[in-house]
PDB file of C-alpha atoms in Angstrom:
ATOM      1  CA  MET Y  17       0.000   0.000   0.000  1.00  0.00           C
ATOM      2  CA  GLU Y  18       2.870   2.378   0.808  1.00  0.00           C
ATOM      3  CA  TRP Y  19       4.272   1.993  -2.716  1.00  0.00           C
ATOM      4  CA  PHE Y  20       0.961   3.021  -4.322  1.00  0.00           C
ATOM      5  CA  THR Y  21       0.744   6.024  -1.999  1.00  0.00           C
ATOM      6  CA  ARG Y  22       4.172   7.155  -3.160  1.00  0.00           C
ATOM      7  CA  MET Y  23       3.174   6.752  -6.809  1.00  0.00           C
ATOM      8  CA  LYS Y  24       0.073   8.875  -6.141  1.00  0.00           C
ATOM      9  CA  GLU Y  25       2.279  11.574  -4.620  1.00  0.00           C
ATOM     10  CA  ALA Y  26       4.474  11.506  -7.714  1.00  0.00           C
ATOM     11  CA  LEU Y  27       1.391  11.886  -9.943  1.00  0.00           C
ATOM     12  CA  ASP Y  28       0.186  14.805  -7.821  1.00  0.00           C
ATOM     13  CA  LEU Y  29       3.541  16.500  -8.341  1.00  0.00           C
ATOM     14  CA  MET Y  30       3.412  15.832 -12.090  1.00  0.00           C
ATOM     15  CA  GLU Y  31       0.029  17.576 -12.278  1.00  0.00           C
ATOM     16  CA  LEU Y  32       1.362  20.578 -10.376  1.00  0.00           C
ATOM     17  CA  LYS Y  33       4.324  20.799 -12.767  1.00  0.00           C
ATOM     18  CA  MET Y  34       2.420  20.500 -16.060  1.00  0.00           C
ATOM     19  CA  GLU Y  35       3.378  24.049 -17.042  1.00  0.00           C
ATOM     20  CA  GLU Y  36       7.070  23.353 -16.415  1.00  0.00           C
ATOM     21  CA  ARG Y  37       9.692  21.219 -18.099  1.00  0.00           C
ATOM     22  CA  LEU Y  38       9.515  17.668 -16.781  1.00  0.00           C
ATOM     23  CA  ASP Y  39      12.144  16.995 -14.124  1.00  0.00           C
ATOM     24  CA  ILE Y  40      12.152  13.230 -13.857  1.00  0.00           C
ATOM     25  CA  GLU Y  41      14.590  13.237 -10.933  1.00  0.00           C
ATOM     26  CA  GLU Y  42      12.234  15.430  -8.890  1.00  0.00           C
ATOM     27  CA  ILE Y  43       9.211  13.295  -9.811  1.00  0.00           C
ATOM     28  CA  ALA Y  44      10.999  10.037  -8.986  1.00  0.00           C
ATOM     29  CA  LYS Y  45      12.167  11.466  -5.669  1.00  0.00           C
ATOM     30  CA  ALA Y  46       8.523  11.985  -4.689  1.00  0.00           C
ATOM     31  CA  ALA Y  47       8.044   8.233  -5.183  1.00  0.00           C
ATOM     32  CA  TYR Y  48      11.229   7.456  -3.176  1.00  0.00           C
ATOM     33  CA  SER Y  49      12.601   5.818  -6.303  1.00  0.00           C
ATOM     34  CA  SER Y  50      15.450   6.144  -8.771  1.00  0.00           C
ATOM     35  CA  PRO Y  51      14.506   7.895 -12.047  1.00  0.00           C
ATOM     36  CA  PHE Y  52      15.069   4.692 -14.018  1.00  0.00           C
ATOM     37  CA  HIS Y  53      12.972   2.507 -11.730  1.00  0.00           C
ATOM     38  CA  PHE Y  54      10.157   5.067 -11.564  1.00  0.00           C
ATOM     39  CA  GLN Y  55       9.948   5.348 -15.343  1.00  0.00           C
ATOM     40  CA  ARG Y  56      10.100   1.593 -15.883  1.00  0.00           C
ATOM     41  CA  MET Y  57       7.419   0.992 -13.251  1.00  0.00           C
ATOM     42  CA  PHE Y  58       5.224   3.754 -14.675  1.00  0.00           C
ATOM     43  CA  HIS Y  59       5.398   2.295 -18.159  1.00  0.00           C
ATOM     44  CA  MET Y  60       4.645  -1.245 -17.045  1.00  0.00           C
ATOM     45  CA  LEU Y  61       1.712  -0.118 -14.887  1.00  0.00           C
ATOM     46  CA  THR Y  62       0.109   2.284 -17.374  1.00  0.00           C
ATOM     47  CA  GLY Y  63       1.259   1.122 -20.812  1.00  0.00           C
ATOM     48  CA  MET Y  64       2.695   4.605 -21.426  1.00  0.00           C
ATOM     49  CA  THR Y  65       6.015   6.252 -20.831  1.00  0.00           C
ATOM     50  CA  VAL Y  66       6.156   9.210 -18.456  1.00  0.00           C
ATOM     51  CA  ALA Y  67       6.929  11.490 -21.420  1.00  0.00           C
ATOM     52  CA  GLU Y  68       3.966  10.152 -23.404  1.00  0.00           C
ATOM     53  CA  TYR Y  69       1.622  10.621 -20.457  1.00  0.00           C
ATOM     54  CA  THR Y  70       2.722  14.194 -19.794  1.00  0.00           C
ATOM     55  CA  ARG Y  71       2.418  15.073 -23.514  1.00  0.00           C
ATOM     56  CA  LYS Y  72      -1.168  13.838 -23.597  1.00  0.00           C
ATOM     57  CA  ARG Y  73      -2.053  15.592 -20.351  1.00  0.00           C
ATOM     58  CA  LYS Y  74      -0.508  18.894 -21.509  1.00  0.00           C
ATOM     59  CA  LEU Y  75      -2.345  18.753 -24.811  1.00  0.00           C
ATOM     60  CA  THR Y  76      -5.612  18.001 -22.986  1.00  0.00           C
ATOM     61  CA  LEU Y  77      -5.125  21.053 -20.761  1.00  0.00           C
ATOM     62  CA  ALA Y  78      -4.080  23.141 -23.755  1.00  0.00           C
ATOM     63  CA  ALA Y  79      -7.257  22.162 -25.636  1.00  0.00           C
ATOM     64  CA  GLN Y  80      -9.404  23.145 -22.663  1.00  0.00           C
ATOM     65  CA  GLU Y  81      -7.655  26.494 -22.457  1.00  0.00           C
ATOM     66  CA  LEU Y  82      -8.061  27.147 -26.186  1.00  0.00           C
ATOM     67  CA  ALA Y  83     -11.779  26.367 -26.017  1.00  0.00           C
ATOM     68  CA  MET Y  84     -12.460  28.442 -22.895  1.00  0.00           C
ATOM     69  CA  SER Y  85     -10.148  31.457 -23.178  1.00  0.00           C
ATOM     70  CA  SER Y  86      -8.995  34.087 -25.629  1.00  0.00           C
ATOM     71  CA  SER Y  87      -5.294  33.490 -24.992  1.00  0.00           C
ATOM     72  CA  LYS Y  88      -3.070  33.488 -28.065  1.00  0.00           C
ATOM     73  CA  VAL Y  89      -2.083  30.134 -29.520  1.00  0.00           C
ATOM     74  CA  LEU Y  90       1.583  31.116 -29.176  1.00  0.00           C
ATOM     75  CA  ASP Y  91       1.168  31.892 -25.469  1.00  0.00           C
ATOM     76  CA  ILE Y  92      -0.535  28.542 -24.817  1.00  0.00           C
ATOM     77  CA  ALA Y  93       2.124  26.716 -26.836  1.00  0.00           C
ATOM     78  CA  LEU Y  94       4.897  28.295 -24.771  1.00  0.00           C
ATOM     79  CA  LYS Y  95       2.996  27.682 -21.539  1.00  0.00           C
ATOM     80  CA  TYR Y  96       2.944  23.940 -22.165  1.00  0.00           C
ATOM     81  CA  GLY Y  97       6.549  23.643 -23.254  1.00  0.00           C
ATOM     82  CA  TYR Y  98       6.479  24.004 -27.046  1.00  0.00           C
ATOM     83  CA  ASP Y  99       9.122  26.185 -28.661  1.00  0.00           C
ATOM     84  CA  SER Y 100       7.006  27.310 -31.598  1.00  0.00           C
ATOM     85  CA  PRO Y 101       3.382  27.397 -32.819  1.00  0.00           C
ATOM     86  CA  GLU Y 102       4.373  24.927 -35.546  1.00  0.00           C
ATOM     87  CA  SER Y 103       5.628  22.227 -33.161  1.00  0.00           C
ATOM     88  CA  PHE Y 104       2.598  22.794 -30.932  1.00  0.00           C
ATOM     89  CA  ALA Y 105       0.195  22.543 -33.890  1.00  0.00           C
ATOM     90  CA  LYS Y 106       1.815  19.293 -35.073  1.00  0.00           C
ATOM     91  CA  ALA Y 107       1.542  17.667 -31.631  1.00  0.00           C
ATOM     92  CA  PHE Y 108      -1.973  19.055 -31.103  1.00  0.00           C
ATOM     93  CA  ARG Y 109      -3.232  17.681 -34.425  1.00  0.00           C
ATOM     94  CA  LYS Y 110      -1.723  14.262 -33.670  1.00  0.00           C
ATOM     95  CA  VAL Y 111      -3.807  13.991 -30.480  1.00  0.00           C
ATOM     96  CA  HIS Y 112      -6.978  15.917 -31.341  1.00  0.00           C
ATOM     97  CA  GLY Y 113      -7.132  15.551 -35.136  1.00  0.00           C
ATOM     98  CA  ILE Y 114      -7.571  19.310 -35.651  1.00  0.00           C
ATOM     99  CA  SER Y 115      -5.428  22.444 -35.461  1.00  0.00           C
ATOM    100  CA  PRO Y 116      -5.259  24.593 -32.307  1.00  0.00           C
ATOM    101  CA  SER Y 117      -7.246  27.386 -33.981  1.00  0.00           C
ATOM    102  CA  GLU Y 118      -9.988  24.932 -34.971  1.00  0.00           C
ATOM    103  CA  ALA Y 119     -10.320  23.945 -31.299  1.00  0.00           C
ATOM    104  CA  ARG Y 120     -12.066  27.305 -30.764  1.00  0.00           C
ATOM    105  CA  SER Y 121     -14.906  26.499 -33.164  1.00  0.00           C
ATOM    106  CA  PRO Y 122     -18.288  26.048 -31.433  1.00  0.00           C
ATOM    107  CA  GLY Y 123     -19.266  22.417 -30.935  1.00  0.00           C
ATOM    108  CA  VAL Y 124     -15.897  21.032 -32.017  1.00  0.00           C
ATOM    109  CA  SER Y 125     -14.977  17.570 -30.696  1.00  0.00           C
ATOM    110  CA  LEU Y 126     -11.803  17.382 -28.598  1.00  0.00           C
ATOM    111  CA  LYS Y 127     -10.009  14.464 -27.004  1.00  0.00           C
ATOM    112  CA  ALA Y 128      -9.765  14.500 -23.217  1.00  0.00           C
ATOM    113  CA  PHE Y 129      -6.999  12.407 -21.704  1.00  0.00           C
ATOM    114  CA  PRO Y 130      -7.850  12.105 -17.985  1.00  0.00           C
ATOM    115  CA  ARG Y 131      -5.415  12.022 -15.153  1.00  0.00           C
ATOM    116  CA  ILE Y 132      -4.276   8.523 -14.184  1.00  0.00           C
ATOM    117  CA  SER Y 133      -4.878   7.132 -10.718  1.00  0.00           C
ATOM    118  CA  PHE Y 134      -3.391   4.029  -9.126  1.00  0.00           C
ATOM    119  CA  HIS Y 135      -5.460   1.566  -7.125  1.00  0.00           C
ATOM    120  CA  LEU Y 136      -4.278  -1.353  -5.034  1.00  0.00           C
ATOM    121  CA  SER Y 137      -5.195  -4.675  -6.643  1.00  0.00           C
ATOM    122  CA  LEU Y 138      -4.505  -7.824  -4.665  1.00  0.00           C
ATOM    123  CA  LYS Y 139      -3.951 -10.655  -7.135  1.00  0.00           C
ATOM    124  CA  GLY Y 140      -1.773 -13.472  -5.898  1.00  0.00           C
ATOM    125  CA  ASP Y 141      -3.740 -16.060  -7.849  1.00  0.00           C
ATOM    126  CA  LYS Y 142      -0.501 -17.406  -9.340  1.00  0.00           C
ATOM    127  CA  ASP Y 143       2.837 -18.127  -7.744  1.00  0.00           C
ATOM    128  CA  MET Y 144       5.887 -16.333  -9.104  1.00  0.00           C
ATOM    129  CA  ASP Y 145       8.923 -18.601  -9.161  1.00  0.00           C
ATOM    130  CA  TYR Y 146      12.135 -16.594  -8.835  1.00  0.00           C
ATOM    131  CA  ARG Y 147      15.644 -16.697  -7.436  1.00  0.00           C
ATOM    132  CA  ILE Y 148      18.303 -14.072  -6.690  1.00  0.00           C
ATOM    133  CA  VAL Y 149      21.669 -14.652  -8.398  1.00  0.00           C
ATOM    134  CA  GLU Y 150      25.012 -12.823  -8.494  1.00  0.00           C
ATOM    135  CA  GLN Y 151      26.397 -13.053 -12.033  1.00  0.00           C
ATOM    136  CA  GLU Y 152      29.773 -11.933 -13.346  1.00  0.00           C
ATOM    137  CA  ALA Y 153      30.012  -9.936 -16.572  1.00  0.00           C
ATOM    138  CA  PHE Y 154      29.730 -11.937 -19.787  1.00  0.00           C
ATOM    139  CA  LYS Y 155      29.994 -11.360 -23.538  1.00  0.00           C
ATOM    140  CA  VAL Y 156      27.197 -11.771 -26.061  1.00  0.00           C
ATOM    141  CA  VAL Y 157      27.018 -11.687 -29.848  1.00  0.00           C
ATOM    142  CA  GLY Y 158      23.965 -11.189 -32.009  1.00  0.00           C
ATOM    143  CA  ARG Y 159      21.792  -8.806 -34.009  1.00  0.00           C
ATOM    144  CA  ALA Y 160      20.107  -5.693 -32.670  1.00  0.00           C
ATOM    145  CA  PHE Y 161      17.623  -3.001 -33.666  1.00  0.00           C
ATOM    146  CA  ARG Y 162      16.177   0.157 -32.163  1.00  0.00           C
ATOM    147  CA  THR Y 163      12.586   0.245 -30.972  1.00  0.00           C
ATOM    148  CA  THR Y 164      10.426   2.400 -28.720  1.00  0.00           C
ATOM    149  CA  CYS Y 165       8.082   2.081 -25.748  1.00  0.00           C
ATOM    150  CA  GLN Y 166       5.878   4.806 -27.211  1.00  0.00           C
ATOM    151  CA  ASN Y 167       2.429   3.440 -28.069  1.00  0.00           C
ATOM    152  CA  ASN Y 168       3.792   0.017 -26.988  1.00  0.00           C
ATOM    153  CA  ASP Y 169       5.446  -0.335 -30.405  1.00  0.00           C
ATOM    154  CA  ASN Y 170       8.057  -2.643 -28.843  1.00  0.00           C
ATOM    155  CA  THR Y 171       5.453  -5.336 -28.059  1.00  0.00           C
ATOM    156  CA  ARG Y 172       4.731  -5.613 -31.790  1.00  0.00           C
ATOM    157  CA  GLU Y 173       8.158  -4.936 -33.285  1.00  0.00           C
ATOM    158  CA  ILE Y 174      10.146  -7.384 -31.123  1.00  0.00           C
ATOM    159  CA  PRO Y 175       8.114 -10.507 -32.104  1.00  0.00           C
ATOM    160  CA  THR Y 176       8.408  -9.378 -35.747  1.00  0.00           C
ATOM    161  CA  PHE Y 177      12.188  -9.094 -35.329  1.00  0.00           C
ATOM    162  CA  TRP Y 178      12.339 -12.636 -33.920  1.00  0.00           C
ATOM    163  CA  GLY Y 179      10.359 -13.909 -36.892  1.00  0.00           C
ATOM    164  CA  ALA Y 180      12.732 -12.239 -39.356  1.00  0.00           C
ATOM    165  CA  CYS Y 181      15.780 -13.678 -37.574  1.00  0.00           C
ATOM    166  CA  HIS Y 182      14.301 -17.170 -37.783  1.00  0.00           C
ATOM    167  CA  GLN Y 183      13.631 -16.784 -41.495  1.00  0.00           C
ATOM    168  CA  ASP Y 184      17.054 -15.415 -42.491  1.00  0.00           C
ATOM    169  CA  GLY Y 185      19.046 -18.033 -40.566  1.00  0.00           C
ATOM    170  CA  THR Y 186      20.291 -15.711 -37.808  1.00  0.00           C
ATOM    171  CA  ILE Y 187      18.873 -17.911 -35.050  1.00  0.00           C
ATOM    172  CA  ASP Y 188      20.598 -21.064 -36.320  1.00  0.00           C
ATOM    173  CA  LYS Y 189      23.931 -19.239 -36.604  1.00  0.00           C
ATOM    174  CA  LEU Y 190      23.668 -17.852 -33.058  1.00  0.00           C
ATOM    175  CA  VAL Y 191      22.919 -21.294 -31.654  1.00  0.00           C
ATOM    176  CA  SER Y 192      25.940 -22.722 -33.470  1.00  0.00           C
ATOM    177  CA  ILE Y 193      28.410 -20.154 -32.065  1.00  0.00           C
ATOM    178  CA  GLY Y 194      26.932 -19.912 -28.553  1.00  0.00           C
ATOM    179  CA  GLU Y 195      28.515 -21.401 -25.455  1.00  0.00           C
ATOM    180  CA  ASP Y 196      25.220 -23.160 -24.724  1.00  0.00           C
ATOM    181  CA  ASN Y 197      22.013 -23.804 -26.645  1.00  0.00           C
ATOM    182  CA  ASN Y 198      20.135 -20.872 -25.109  1.00  0.00           C
ATOM    183  CA  LEU Y 199      19.042 -17.806 -27.058  1.00  0.00           C
ATOM    184  CA  LEU Y 200      18.883 -14.424 -25.360  1.00  0.00           C
ATOM    185  CA  GLY Y 201      16.620 -11.453 -25.892  1.00  0.00           C
ATOM    186  CA  ILE Y 202      18.343  -8.429 -24.331  1.00  0.00           C
ATOM    187  CA  VAL Y 203      16.923  -4.965 -23.642  1.00  0.00           C
ATOM    188  CA  LEU Y 204      19.845  -2.516 -23.833  1.00  0.00           C
ATOM    189  CA  ASP Y 205      20.458   1.223 -23.614  1.00  0.00           C
ATOM    190  CA  MET Y 206      17.326   2.199 -21.707  1.00  0.00           C
ATOM    191  CA  GLN Y 207      17.970   5.708 -20.386  1.00  0.00           C
ATOM    192  CA  PRO Y 208      15.926   7.919 -18.034  1.00  0.00           C
ATOM    193  CA  GLY Y 209      13.885  10.349 -20.099  1.00  0.00           C
ATOM    194  CA  SER Y 210      14.102   8.311 -23.322  1.00  0.00           C
ATOM    195  CA  GLU Y 211      11.379   6.196 -24.915  1.00  0.00           C
ATOM    196  CA  ASP Y 212      13.780   4.350 -27.229  1.00  0.00           C
ATOM    197  CA  PHE Y 213      16.026   1.386 -26.549  1.00  0.00           C
ATOM    198  CA  THR Y 214      18.016  -1.336 -28.307  1.00  0.00           C
ATOM    199  CA  TYR Y 215      16.760  -4.923 -28.436  1.00  0.00           C
ATOM    200  CA  MET Y 216      19.299  -7.648 -29.206  1.00  0.00           C
ATOM    201  CA  ILE Y 217      18.794 -11.303 -30.107  1.00  0.00           C
ATOM    202  CA  ALA Y 218      21.999 -12.965 -28.993  1.00  0.00           C
ATOM    203  CA  SER Y 219      23.876 -15.926 -27.604  1.00  0.00           C
ATOM    204  CA  GLN Y 220      26.486 -15.964 -24.874  1.00  0.00           C
ATOM    205  CA  SER Y 221      29.795 -16.238 -26.657  1.00  0.00           C
ATOM    206  CA  ASN Y 222      33.404 -15.133 -26.546  1.00  0.00           C
ATOM    207  CA  VAL Y 223      33.511 -13.204 -29.792  1.00  0.00           C
ATOM    208  CA  ASP Y 224      35.609 -14.609 -32.618  1.00  0.00           C
ATOM    209  CA  GLU Y 225      36.339 -13.623 -36.205  1.00  0.00           C
ATOM    210  CA  ALA Y 226      33.745 -16.048 -37.582  1.00  0.00           C
ATOM    211  CA  ALA Y 227      30.999 -14.330 -35.574  1.00  0.00           C
ATOM    212  CA  LEU Y 228      32.094 -10.882 -36.691  1.00  0.00           C
ATOM    213  CA  ALA Y 229      32.235 -12.090 -40.297  1.00  0.00           C
ATOM    214  CA  GLU Y 230      28.515 -12.892 -40.068  1.00  0.00           C
ATOM    215  CA  GLY Y 231      27.825  -9.209 -39.456  1.00  0.00           C
ATOM    216  CA  PHE Y 232      26.854  -9.680 -35.831  1.00  0.00           C
ATOM    217  CA  THR Y 233      27.270  -7.014 -33.173  1.00  0.00           C
ATOM    218  CA  THR Y 234      28.791  -7.615 -29.763  1.00  0.00           C
ATOM    219  CA  ALA Y 235      28.093  -6.415 -26.236  1.00  0.00           C
ATOM    220  CA  VAL Y 236      29.196  -7.008 -22.673  1.00  0.00           C
ATOM    221  CA  VAL Y 237      26.534  -7.576 -20.033  1.00  0.00           C
ATOM    222  CA  PRO Y 238      28.009  -6.127 -16.806  1.00  0.00           C
ATOM    223  CA  ALA Y 239      28.026  -7.929 -13.470  1.00  0.00           C
ATOM    224  CA  TYR Y 240      24.757  -7.461 -11.571  1.00  0.00           C
ATOM    225  CA  THR Y 241      22.545  -8.975  -8.944  1.00  0.00           C
ATOM    226  CA  TRP Y 242      19.650 -10.508 -10.879  1.00  0.00           C
ATOM    227  CA  ALA Y 243      16.123 -11.497  -9.964  1.00  0.00           C
ATOM    228  CA  ILE Y 244      15.402 -14.456 -12.246  1.00  0.00           C
ATOM    229  CA  PHE Y 245      11.782 -15.399 -12.941  1.00  0.00           C
ATOM    230  CA  THR Y 246      10.417 -18.523 -14.615  1.00  0.00           C
ATOM    231  CA  SER Y 247       7.836 -18.082 -17.365  1.00  0.00           C
ATOM    232  CA  VAL Y 248       5.680 -21.008 -18.532  1.00  0.00           C
ATOM    233  CA  GLY Y 249       3.581 -20.986 -21.689  1.00  0.00           C
ATOM    234  CA  PRO Y 250       3.661 -20.141 -25.399  1.00  0.00           C
ATOM    235  CA  MET Y 251       5.638 -17.168 -26.688  1.00  0.00           C
ATOM    236  CA  PRO Y 252       5.411 -14.234 -26.826  1.00  0.00           C
ATOM    237  CA  GLY Y 253       2.312 -13.961 -24.646  1.00  0.00           C
ATOM    238  CA  ALA Y 254       3.619 -15.899 -21.651  1.00  0.00           C
ATOM    239  CA  ILE Y 255       6.835 -13.928 -21.261  1.00  0.00           C
ATOM    240  CA  GLN Y 256       5.085 -10.579 -21.815  1.00  0.00           C
ATOM    241  CA  ASP Y 257       2.648 -11.539 -19.050  1.00  0.00           C
ATOM    242  CA  THR Y 258       5.523 -12.512 -16.741  1.00  0.00           C
ATOM    243  CA  ILE Y 259       7.297  -9.202 -17.330  1.00  0.00           C
ATOM    244  CA  CYS Y 260       4.103  -7.289 -16.527  1.00  0.00           C
ATOM    245  CA  ARG Y 261       3.619  -9.266 -13.308  1.00  0.00           C
ATOM    246  CA  ILE Y 262       7.215  -8.559 -12.223  1.00  0.00           C
ATOM    247  CA  PHE Y 263       6.518  -4.834 -12.296  1.00  0.00           C
ATOM    248  CA  GLN Y 264       2.876  -4.860 -11.242  1.00  0.00           C
ATOM    249  CA  GLU Y 265       3.153  -7.386  -8.406  1.00  0.00           C
ATOM    250  CA  TRP Y 266       6.711  -8.370  -7.480  1.00  0.00           C
ATOM    251  CA  PHE Y 267       8.482  -5.009  -7.287  1.00  0.00           C
ATOM    252  CA  PRO Y 268       5.747  -3.259  -5.222  1.00  0.00           C
ATOM    253  CA  ALA Y 269       5.762  -6.186  -2.766  1.00  0.00           C
ATOM    254  CA  THR Y 270       9.543  -6.376  -2.235  1.00  0.00           C
ATOM    255  CA  GLY Y 271      12.411  -4.233  -1.019  1.00  0.00           C
ATOM    256  CA  TYR Y 272      14.072  -4.156  -4.436  1.00  0.00           C
ATOM    257  CA  GLU Y 273      14.102  -1.785  -7.367  1.00  0.00           C
ATOM    258  CA  HIS Y 274      15.438  -1.931 -10.920  1.00  0.00           C
ATOM    259  CA  SER Y 275      19.160  -1.133 -11.078  1.00  0.00           C
ATOM    260  CA  GLY Y 276      18.966   0.423 -14.551  1.00  0.00           C
ATOM    261  CA  GLY Y 277      20.923  -2.334 -16.277  1.00  0.00           C
ATOM    262  CA  PRO Y 278      19.828  -4.500 -19.212  1.00  0.00           C
ATOM    263  CA  GLU Y 279      16.914  -6.924 -18.969  1.00  0.00           C
ATOM    264  CA  ILE Y 280      17.389 -10.422 -20.384  1.00  0.00           C
ATOM    265  CA  GLU Y 281      15.050 -13.108 -21.687  1.00  0.00           C
ATOM    266  CA  VAL Y 282      16.606 -16.599 -21.719  1.00  0.00           C
ATOM    267  CA  TYR Y 283      15.103 -19.050 -24.213  1.00  0.00           C
ATOM    268  CA  PRO Y 284      16.213 -22.719 -23.931  1.00  0.00           C
ATOM    269  CA  PRO Y 285      15.707 -25.109 -26.869  1.00  0.00           C
ATOM    270  CA  GLY Y 286      12.173 -26.401 -27.274  1.00  0.00           C
ATOM    271  CA  ASP Y 287       8.784 -25.704 -28.802  1.00  0.00           C
ATOM    272  CA  THR Y 288       8.141 -22.046 -27.939  1.00  0.00           C
ATOM    273  CA  THR Y 289       4.460 -22.447 -28.865  1.00  0.00           C
ATOM    274  CA  ALA Y 290       3.885 -25.237 -26.309  1.00  0.00           C
ATOM    275  CA  GLU Y 291       1.769 -24.695 -23.206  1.00  0.00           C
ATOM    276  CA  ASP Y 292       4.584 -26.080 -21.015  1.00  0.00           C
ATOM    277  CA  TYR Y 293       7.491 -24.188 -22.626  1.00  0.00           C
ATOM    278  CA  ARG Y 294       9.713 -22.745 -19.887  1.00  0.00           C
ATOM    279  CA  CYS Y 295      11.986 -19.737 -20.219  1.00  0.00           C
ATOM    280  CA  GLU Y 296      13.350 -17.042 -17.895  1.00  0.00           C
ATOM    281  CA  VAL Y 297      13.318 -13.284 -17.369  1.00  0.00           C
ATOM    282  CA  TRP Y 298      16.412 -11.729 -15.762  1.00  0.00           C
ATOM    283  CA  VAL Y 299      15.947  -8.288 -14.157  1.00  0.00           C
ATOM    284  CA  PRO Y 300      18.922  -6.444 -12.584  1.00  0.00           C
ATOM    285  CA  ILE Y 301      18.056  -5.289  -9.068  1.00  0.00           C
ATOM    286  CA  VAL Y 302      19.362  -3.311  -6.104  1.00  0.00           C
ATOM    287  CA  LYS Y 303      18.114  -3.246  -2.515  1.00  0.00           C
ATOM    288  CA  LYS Y 304      16.249  -0.032  -1.727  1.00  0.00           C
TER     289      LYS Y 304
END
């Protein structure tokens, strides 16, 4: 319950600061959380990034002000953090489907994006199998692409990327050069304030010339303390559900938070469409 109270306090502060530039460190501090952990939790709980939420809220408030006042469009644009009427008009049209000046027409239809509220939901209908492990740094090799949390594009683009890597032979090559038979899905380069990140399909491997000749990229996963969760069921639904439960149920109930490092999916050999397929989610953690 305390965790949800802190998130409510952070939301209250966000509402008070809608006319200012977002200071994620200040907002996260209100939730007694690191900026990275706050943003990751917010996204997993709401389906939106903090930046996406504040954009929609600002444009809702701006639309109300346009409809109910005679303030200049430029003044309202500047008030809600836009540098020019052009950038404001582009963002406004994307949300409302009309220009800011059209928002003043009598009877015009505007989108209203309400303020979010958090409510305690006691689930606990399923056990969450996990263990805490200290792991030294290790090298990986694979293929990567950039995706975004905005509009949950990553939940569609990542399965498509896996499909393409199966079709072009990437998966078979990674299995052949890996130190074990496991495939890894790695979330890299998540930064506070950014909606974009790198997703890598990889295998654990000490890089050699043959791997580089295949056009693969390389990375080093640093040493972390990991919370490792077991996921059971067909992909990608089962692992997406497990990841959601980690953030919606496990983190609020424990004394841990996300360390800001990469997140890893570990896929052993087997039929990934089977109801009993087992894989793992590795989340880097620190004690609060």
